[in-house]
Amino acid sequence: MPVAAAPRTPHAPDADEVPQRKLYRSADGRMLGGVARGLAGHLGLPVGWVRLAFLLLFMWGDGLGVLLYAAFWVFVPLGVGGRTGHRSFFESLPDGTRRLRKPDRGQITALIALFIGAGIFISKVQLGGASGRYVWPTLLVGAGVVLVWRQADNARRAHWSTAAGRHGRLFQVARALAGVALVGVGLTVFIVVRGSAAQLGNVLTATLAVLVGVALLAGPWLIRMTQDLSEERLMRIRAQERAEVAAHVHDSVLHTLTLIQRNAEDVSEVRRLARAQERELRNWLYKPEGTGKDEAEEPATLAEAVKKTAAEVEDHHGVPIEVVVVGDCPLDERLAAQIQAAREAMVNAAKYGGEGGPVQVYAEVEGQTVFVSVRDRGPGFDIDAVPGDRMGVRESIIGRMQRNGGTARLRSAPDGGTEVELEMERAANTA
Amino acid sequence: MTEAGENAGVGETRRVRVVLVDDHRMFRTGVQAEIGETERTGVEVVGEAADVDQAVTVITATRPEVVLLDVHLPGGGGVEVLRRCAPLMAAAENPVRFLALSVSDAAEDVIGVIRGGARGYVTKTITGTDLVDSVFRVQDGDAVFSPRLAGFVLDAFASTDAPPVDEDLDRLTQREREVLRLIARGYAYKEIAKQLFISVKTVESHVSAVLRKLQLSNRHELTRWATARRLV
């Protein structure tokens, strides 16, 4: 067969689209139209045999193989199956009646075109040498038609496959253009070799005129149709997004509720679960799309980093942490150190000051300065009374900030809680 | 939330008539219960509403002092309620004041209702006591800022995409900025006063000024405000 198999994209088979007792062309593992693969799956034969049969029919059956193949291609809808996993599904119904889809007008037209093309091919091929000049244009037209028709298959398949990259789309356009060009060249050659070369100019002009007329008449309608289509697609994407959120909410909320029921006695665990769930939902509901889904991803900006750190400490220590972030900037090495220091401060606040209410974290980016404050309303402590061997505050917070060129201030009142203020200049090159 | 200002008056028998607007019945019930549980029982819920139309009807009929307004409501949201109740807010006698009570984290929601004329914004995680304090404070004509709202406001005024209409009115002063920052860090008004060596009243007036600037931070509103005060 003349056309190489297209690169295969993974597809998500929709179970609803595969009703039983129907013959489908295989979208998977096909060489041309997936006819042989689908038929093989349907009949439970090795695909090689079917392909060989088609080939033999083509060689010795006066091109009957091509006709049969084309007919199958046009009438049998593209589906899934014929390959591992789905293969057994087809095998279990060896002689199930074939219920063909109702063909649409485009399919019939193309079928007729194919028949005519094939008919000319057959009749002329047997006429011998002189008719050879008709063979090539016919083949060209045929190849173009095949290209375009495979294109339609791909478009259908794209419905199942959400991963349609820009690269793929470009390729599709290129293929469609190539197909049209092939058909055009083929037809032109036809006209030329039929001896009407003299009239080629006239024919071309007439064709052009007709094309322009059609474009003028159908243009607005076409544009509106594409607009409607893209609008419809947008609506569908929105609906899909909503459904996704709903599914997510449904799953994770149910999960959390179950956990809460199991741990009903453990107040802190229940609180932790509820907080985690709340945070996740907020991420889904109030953040721009695409964020908050990949927890494992390393944050790239200060705001994200602060929120993530607070969330981790909150989860770990079961103390609510309220985060307010003003402004944002990309994370650099010094800010990463500042975040580390802030984490220490948060952990301390959660451990020793958590009883007084939520821990409050405030981060602000103002020009080149990044300020983070961590505040709790716990009992507080006297920094000078902390023994010298306790390195938590001195090393992890104050020391770390100083080593990276920042400052840390610590204020603590016996019953006014503790506040840690961290200030850092951003690295100059990130300005 | 911040602690109560002394102006609420612990021993006084003040009464505040409140209308609750929220589309979740369970939440309304919860707020009712919370308010009832606090020592100061001066808060009286005189009406409830679950959507915009109901809210406007109930508020017009009962003329409460304070409306606790949810940001997300069927029929146009809290902003729509504020828009339709604008005459009530501007009334010379017994103006109706709105306190936004939201679960939303989105800055545009919150800033939206504040621009619409709400006197403050608290999150639904607020305790009953703090909520009652906030209600009293709003009734007094003060603004109620949660740390989160302070953060949003700082953000809104930090972004310089729109040139200020009037330097004096549209910009936050250094002091107001400091006050907002401390609110965002979780300080109570009293603590802010101590920190900045000013009186609690001064803190309150700074906060009210910020709120006013926020509500006027577009040209149209500003013109209206100025006209109403015969400044133009």
XYZ file of C-alpha atoms in Angstrom, chain A:
431
model
C 0.000 0.000 0.000
C 1.384 3.376 -0.947
C 0.782 5.421 2.152
C 2.834 4.958 5.255
C 1.086 4.617 8.564
C 0.597 7.874 10.389
C 2.257 8.383 13.770
C -0.041 6.926 16.319
C -1.340 8.989 19.134
C -2.616 7.281 22.220
C -6.352 7.449 22.448
C -8.797 7.042 25.204
C -11.429 4.603 24.026
C -14.888 5.619 25.050
C -16.756 2.537 26.148
C -20.063 4.035 25.074
C -18.878 4.351 21.518
C -18.328 0.651 21.096
C -21.718 -1.014 21.030
C -21.676 -4.731 20.549
C -22.057 -6.602 17.247
C -20.628 -3.868 15.137
C -17.733 -3.976 12.803
C -15.278 -1.198 13.325
C -12.205 -0.157 11.565
C -9.355 -0.211 13.973
C -7.911 3.115 14.945
C -5.049 1.342 16.532
C -2.225 -0.439 14.795
C -3.503 0.244 11.308
C -1.495 0.679 8.163
C -3.889 2.531 5.931
C -7.516 2.778 6.921
C -7.588 0.191 9.637
C -9.866 -1.987 7.523
C -7.728 -5.110 7.585
C -7.034 -4.745 11.291
C -10.681 -4.238 12.111
C -11.790 -7.079 9.914
C -9.156 -9.350 11.353
C -10.336 -8.496 14.836
C -13.917 -9.059 13.842
C -13.290 -12.408 12.193
C -10.680 -13.534 14.670
C -8.013 -13.978 12.013
C -4.397 -12.849 12.089
C -4.193 -9.436 10.527
C -1.477 -10.591 8.139
C -3.846 -13.017 6.453
C -6.439 -10.388 5.849
C -3.860 -8.017 4.439
C -2.533 -10.747 2.185
C -6.046 -11.512 0.984
C -6.582 -7.879 0.076
C -3.255 -7.803 -1.702
C -4.031 -10.968 -3.686
C -7.430 -9.619 -4.671
C -5.717 -6.478 -5.821
C -3.115 -8.258 -7.912
C -5.242 -10.936 -9.536
C -8.716 -9.707 -9.075
C -8.477 -6.784 -11.444
C -8.103 -4.380 -8.538
C -11.042 -5.871 -6.677
C -8.988 -5.644 -3.495
C -8.790 -1.881 -3.817
C -12.504 -1.586 -4.406
C -13.341 -3.795 -1.461
C -10.910 -1.945 0.725
C -12.304 1.412 -0.323
C -15.845 0.256 0.298
C -14.971 -0.945 3.763
C -13.161 2.240 4.479
C -16.087 4.407 3.539
C -18.852 2.427 5.147
C -17.347 1.045 8.290
C -16.983 3.632 11.014
C -13.710 4.090 12.731
C -13.633 2.472 16.096
C -11.381 0.814 18.538
C -10.466 -2.805 18.748
C -8.634 -5.412 16.792
C -5.730 -5.176 19.143
C -4.708 -6.612 22.423
C -7.427 -6.300 24.955
C -10.129 -5.448 22.496
C -9.375 -8.304 20.252
C -11.119 -10.861 22.392
C -14.190 -8.699 22.375
C -14.501 -9.125 18.640
C -13.547 -12.758 18.652
C -16.347 -13.690 20.964
C -18.798 -12.747 18.212
C -17.392 -14.520 15.179
C -20.361 -14.080 12.856
C -22.233 -11.224 14.424
C -24.325 -9.380 11.866
C -22.685 -6.291 10.535
C -24.762 -3.252 11.120
C -23.385 -0.511 9.028
C -23.615 3.100 9.946
C -25.871 5.193 7.821
C -23.507 6.766 5.334
C -23.680 10.495 4.891
C -23.721 12.336 1.606
C -20.029 13.083 1.656
C -19.252 9.430 2.031
C -21.443 8.476 -0.911
C -19.921 11.125 -3.125
C -16.458 10.006 -2.264
C -17.405 6.421 -2.795
C -18.692 7.210 -6.253
C -15.505 9.085 -6.981
C -13.523 6.123 -5.835
C -15.548 3.776 -8.020
C -15.111 5.923 -11.068
C -11.432 6.298 -10.379
C -11.008 2.581 -9.834
C -13.109 1.764 -12.888
C -11.012 3.942 -15.137
C -7.942 2.439 -13.608
C -9.028 -1.097 -14.326
C -10.243 -0.512 -17.841
C -7.276 1.542 -18.901
C -4.656 -0.625 -17.339
C -5.737 -3.491 -19.593
C -5.548 -1.400 -22.704
C -1.814 -1.564 -22.434
C 0.999 0.864 -23.119
C -0.915 3.756 -24.590
C -3.174 4.041 -21.596
C -0.256 4.174 -19.224
C -0.487 7.903 -19.245
C -3.887 7.700 -17.592
C -2.650 5.427 -14.882
C -0.416 7.945 -13.196
C -2.907 10.749 -12.829
C -5.396 8.244 -11.482
C -2.899 7.016 -8.964
C -2.138 10.596 -7.994
C -5.812 11.337 -7.459
C -6.197 8.131 -5.527
C -3.286 8.908 -3.275
C -4.665 12.381 -2.600
C -8.081 10.999 -1.748
C -6.528 8.459 0.582
C -4.574 11.174 2.342
C -7.611 13.353 2.863
C -9.797 10.492 3.986
C -7.321 9.325 6.505
C -7.351 12.882 7.687
C -11.064 12.629 8.422
C -10.360 9.506 10.436
C -7.790 11.356 12.466
C -10.221 14.150 13.151
C -12.667 11.606 14.487
C -10.014 10.046 16.598
C -9.026 13.414 17.990
C -12.350 13.421 19.801
C -11.144 10.576 21.937
C -7.660 11.813 22.325
C -7.287 14.922 24.414
C -3.583 15.107 23.694
C -3.674 16.911 20.376
C -0.584 19.027 20.245
C 0.106 21.985 17.995
C 2.631 19.905 16.165
C -0.070 17.365 15.350
C -2.379 20.039 14.051
C 0.287 21.454 11.766
C 0.919 18.005 10.449
C -2.768 17.536 9.784
C -2.984 20.748 7.810
C 0.097 19.805 5.833
C -1.435 16.456 5.035
C -4.714 17.914 3.943
C -2.902 20.346 1.682
C -0.755 17.572 0.259
C -3.858 15.510 -0.448
C -5.607 18.371 -2.199
C -2.464 19.121 -4.204
C -2.166 15.510 -5.302
C -5.764 15.383 -6.445
C -5.386 18.700 -8.225
C -2.240 17.668 -10.018
C -3.784 14.343 -10.960
C -6.857 15.978 -12.458
C -4.756 18.526 -14.312
C -2.593 15.829 -15.797
C -5.767 14.050 -16.863
C -6.916 17.067 -18.754
C -3.518 17.583 -20.286
C -2.991 14.010 -21.446
C -6.485 13.768 -22.865
C -5.243 16.126 -25.530
C -7.056 19.150 -24.357
C -3.836 20.835 -23.392
C -4.757 23.716 -25.593
C -7.797 24.370 -23.510
C -5.956 24.070 -20.243
C -5.871 27.804 -19.801
C -9.604 28.093 -20.337
C -10.340 25.218 -18.027
C -8.152 26.651 -15.308
C -9.735 30.065 -15.627
C -13.214 28.598 -15.474
C -12.296 26.491 -12.482
C -10.828 29.464 -10.733
C -13.933 31.514 -11.443
C -16.173 28.793 -10.076
C -14.005 28.404 -6.987
C -14.003 32.134 -6.295
C -17.759 32.258 -6.779
C -18.301 29.392 -4.407
C -15.972 30.962 -1.855
C -17.811 34.279 -2.105
C -21.196 32.652 -1.705
C -20.280 30.165 0.959
C -17.684 32.284 2.748
C -19.886 33.994 5.334
C -21.698 30.792 6.008
C -18.429 28.928 6.453
C -17.074 31.570 8.787
C -20.188 31.483 10.889
C -20.038 27.742 11.036
C -16.451 27.750 12.234
C -17.343 30.363 14.812
C -20.267 28.311 16.014
C -18.023 25.299 16.141
C -15.335 26.986 18.184
C -17.971 28.400 20.503
C -19.427 24.978 20.943
C -15.979 23.605 21.626
C -15.385 26.293 24.243
C -18.633 25.417 25.954
C -17.665 21.796 25.912
C -14.286 22.546 27.446
C -15.960 24.553 30.180
C -18.431 21.815 30.870
C -15.586 19.359 30.982
C -13.707 21.528 33.445
C -16.747 21.796 35.652
C -17.237 18.073 35.505
C -13.609 17.590 36.422
C -13.888 19.837 39.452
C -17.097 18.129 40.452
C -15.478 14.739 40.162
C -12.511 15.882 42.164
C -14.621 17.459 44.863
C -16.808 14.414 44.995
C -13.937 11.991 45.413
C -11.763 13.873 47.817
C -14.615 15.128 49.969
C -16.063 11.663 50.286
C -12.636 10.365 51.122
C -12.107 13.001 53.770
C -15.539 12.499 55.263
C -14.864 8.789 55.572
C -11.570 9.471 57.300
C -13.248 11.932 59.625
C -15.853 9.361 60.601
C -13.125 6.855 61.390
C -11.124 9.351 63.428
C -14.063 11.076 65.065
C -12.482 10.802 68.541
C -9.203 12.317 67.474
C -10.019 15.994 67.407
C -6.682 17.172 66.080
C -6.723 14.609 63.277
C -10.232 15.609 62.271
C -9.213 19.232 62.279
C -6.149 18.469 60.218
C -8.167 16.537 57.653
C -10.737 19.258 57.399
C -8.098 21.944 56.988
C -6.279 19.973 54.328
C -9.516 19.413 52.459
C -10.485 23.040 52.722
C -7.144 24.136 51.378
C -7.325 21.749 48.472
C -10.801 22.882 47.558
C -9.773 26.506 47.689
C -6.928 25.706 45.373
C -9.389 24.255 42.935
C -12.022 26.904 43.215
C -10.208 30.185 43.545
C -6.908 29.744 41.828
C -6.296 30.238 38.159
C -6.568 27.051 36.184
C -3.681 24.700 36.184
C -2.361 25.586 39.602
C -2.789 23.644 42.767
C -3.106 20.353 40.984
C 0.434 19.143 41.107
C 1.424 19.086 44.714
C 4.790 17.583 44.025
C 5.854 20.443 41.826
C 8.419 22.784 43.316
C 7.102 26.302 43.734
C 8.705 28.902 41.490
C 7.575 32.083 43.181
C 7.708 33.423 46.691
C 3.938 33.457 47.216
C 3.621 29.829 46.216
C 6.561 28.825 48.357
C 5.193 30.571 51.435
C 1.767 29.029 50.959
C 3.203 25.599 50.374
C 5.446 25.793 53.404
C 2.583 26.971 55.576
C 0.408 24.147 54.286
C 3.064 21.570 55.147
C 3.586 22.905 58.637
C -0.150 23.097 59.121
C -0.571 19.498 58.068
C 2.269 18.327 60.213
C 1.421 20.134 63.411
C -2.326 20.465 63.128
C -2.317 24.167 63.903
C -4.139 26.456 61.492
C -1.871 28.929 59.743
C -3.354 31.985 58.085
C -1.289 33.234 55.205
C -1.481 36.704 53.702
C 0.841 37.434 50.804
C 1.191 40.847 49.202
C 3.007 40.980 45.907
C 5.076 38.217 44.441
C 8.466 37.611 42.886
C 10.462 34.706 41.529
C 12.292 32.607 44.039
C 16.063 32.879 44.241
C 18.639 31.321 46.520
C 18.455 33.939 49.223
C 14.684 33.859 49.258
C 14.820 30.090 49.501
C 16.926 30.522 52.635
C 14.399 33.010 53.913
C 11.607 30.522 53.310
C 13.592 27.934 55.253
C 13.944 30.338 58.146
C 10.252 31.158 57.923
C 9.469 27.471 58.060
C 11.461 27.152 61.273
C 9.561 30.089 62.679
C 6.257 28.560 61.666
C 7.153 25.237 63.216
C 8.125 26.973 66.448
C 4.941 29.006 66.426
C 2.845 25.926 65.786
C 4.598 23.947 68.500
C 4.724 26.509 71.264
C 2.190 29.136 70.347
C -0.566 27.163 68.694
C -2.959 27.309 71.634
C -3.501 31.024 71.301
C -5.262 30.706 67.954
C -4.119 30.485 64.395
C -0.551 31.330 63.480
C -0.395 34.343 61.220
C 2.073 34.502 58.382
C 2.481 37.667 56.382
C 4.786 38.022 53.420
C 5.313 41.149 51.394
C 7.420 41.946 48.379
C 8.151 45.619 48.087
C 10.676 46.558 45.472
C 13.807 44.607 46.235
C 12.890 43.841 49.815
C 11.051 40.736 50.874
C 9.528 40.790 54.322
C 8.068 37.801 56.124
C 6.503 37.876 59.548
C 5.368 34.864 61.529
C 3.234 35.578 64.531
C 1.572 33.474 67.154
C -0.491 34.343 70.178
C 0.979 31.754 72.465
C 2.594 32.264 75.864
C 5.745 33.789 74.386
C 9.222 33.405 75.812
C 12.271 35.350 76.766
C 14.894 35.018 74.063
C 17.738 35.821 76.466
C 16.629 33.088 78.834
C 16.968 30.406 76.199
C 20.068 28.351 76.986
C 22.998 28.752 74.638
C 22.938 25.157 73.482
C 19.463 25.470 72.022
C 20.251 26.191 68.436
C 16.756 26.235 66.911
C 16.117 29.946 66.884
C 19.718 31.148 66.852
C 20.974 28.953 64.072
C 17.999 28.014 61.947
C 16.398 31.411 61.922
C 18.724 34.241 62.917
C 21.939 32.600 61.761
C 20.533 31.456 58.473
C 19.194 34.903 57.648
C 22.476 36.578 58.500
C 24.553 34.141 56.502
C 22.439 34.960 53.450
C 22.630 38.685 53.953
C 19.284 39.253 55.609
C 18.101 40.209 59.041
C 15.867 38.502 61.550
C 14.161 40.162 64.496
C 12.401 38.336 67.202
C 9.888 39.909 69.511
C 8.251 38.078 72.297
C 6.076 39.291 75.088
C 5.181 37.114 78.088
C 1.537 36.986 77.036
C 1.411 38.799 73.750
C 2.712 35.950 71.658
C 5.844 35.839 69.574
C 6.637 37.475 66.318
C 9.516 36.705 64.016
C 10.321 39.246 61.336
C 12.541 38.218 58.473
C 13.836 40.694 55.977
C 15.876 39.921 52.891
C 17.043 41.792 49.830
C 16.417 39.976 46.594
C 19.431 38.928 44.583
C 20.268 41.716 42.175
C 20.162 39.654 39.009
C 16.530 38.683 39.468
C 15.361 42.266 39.383
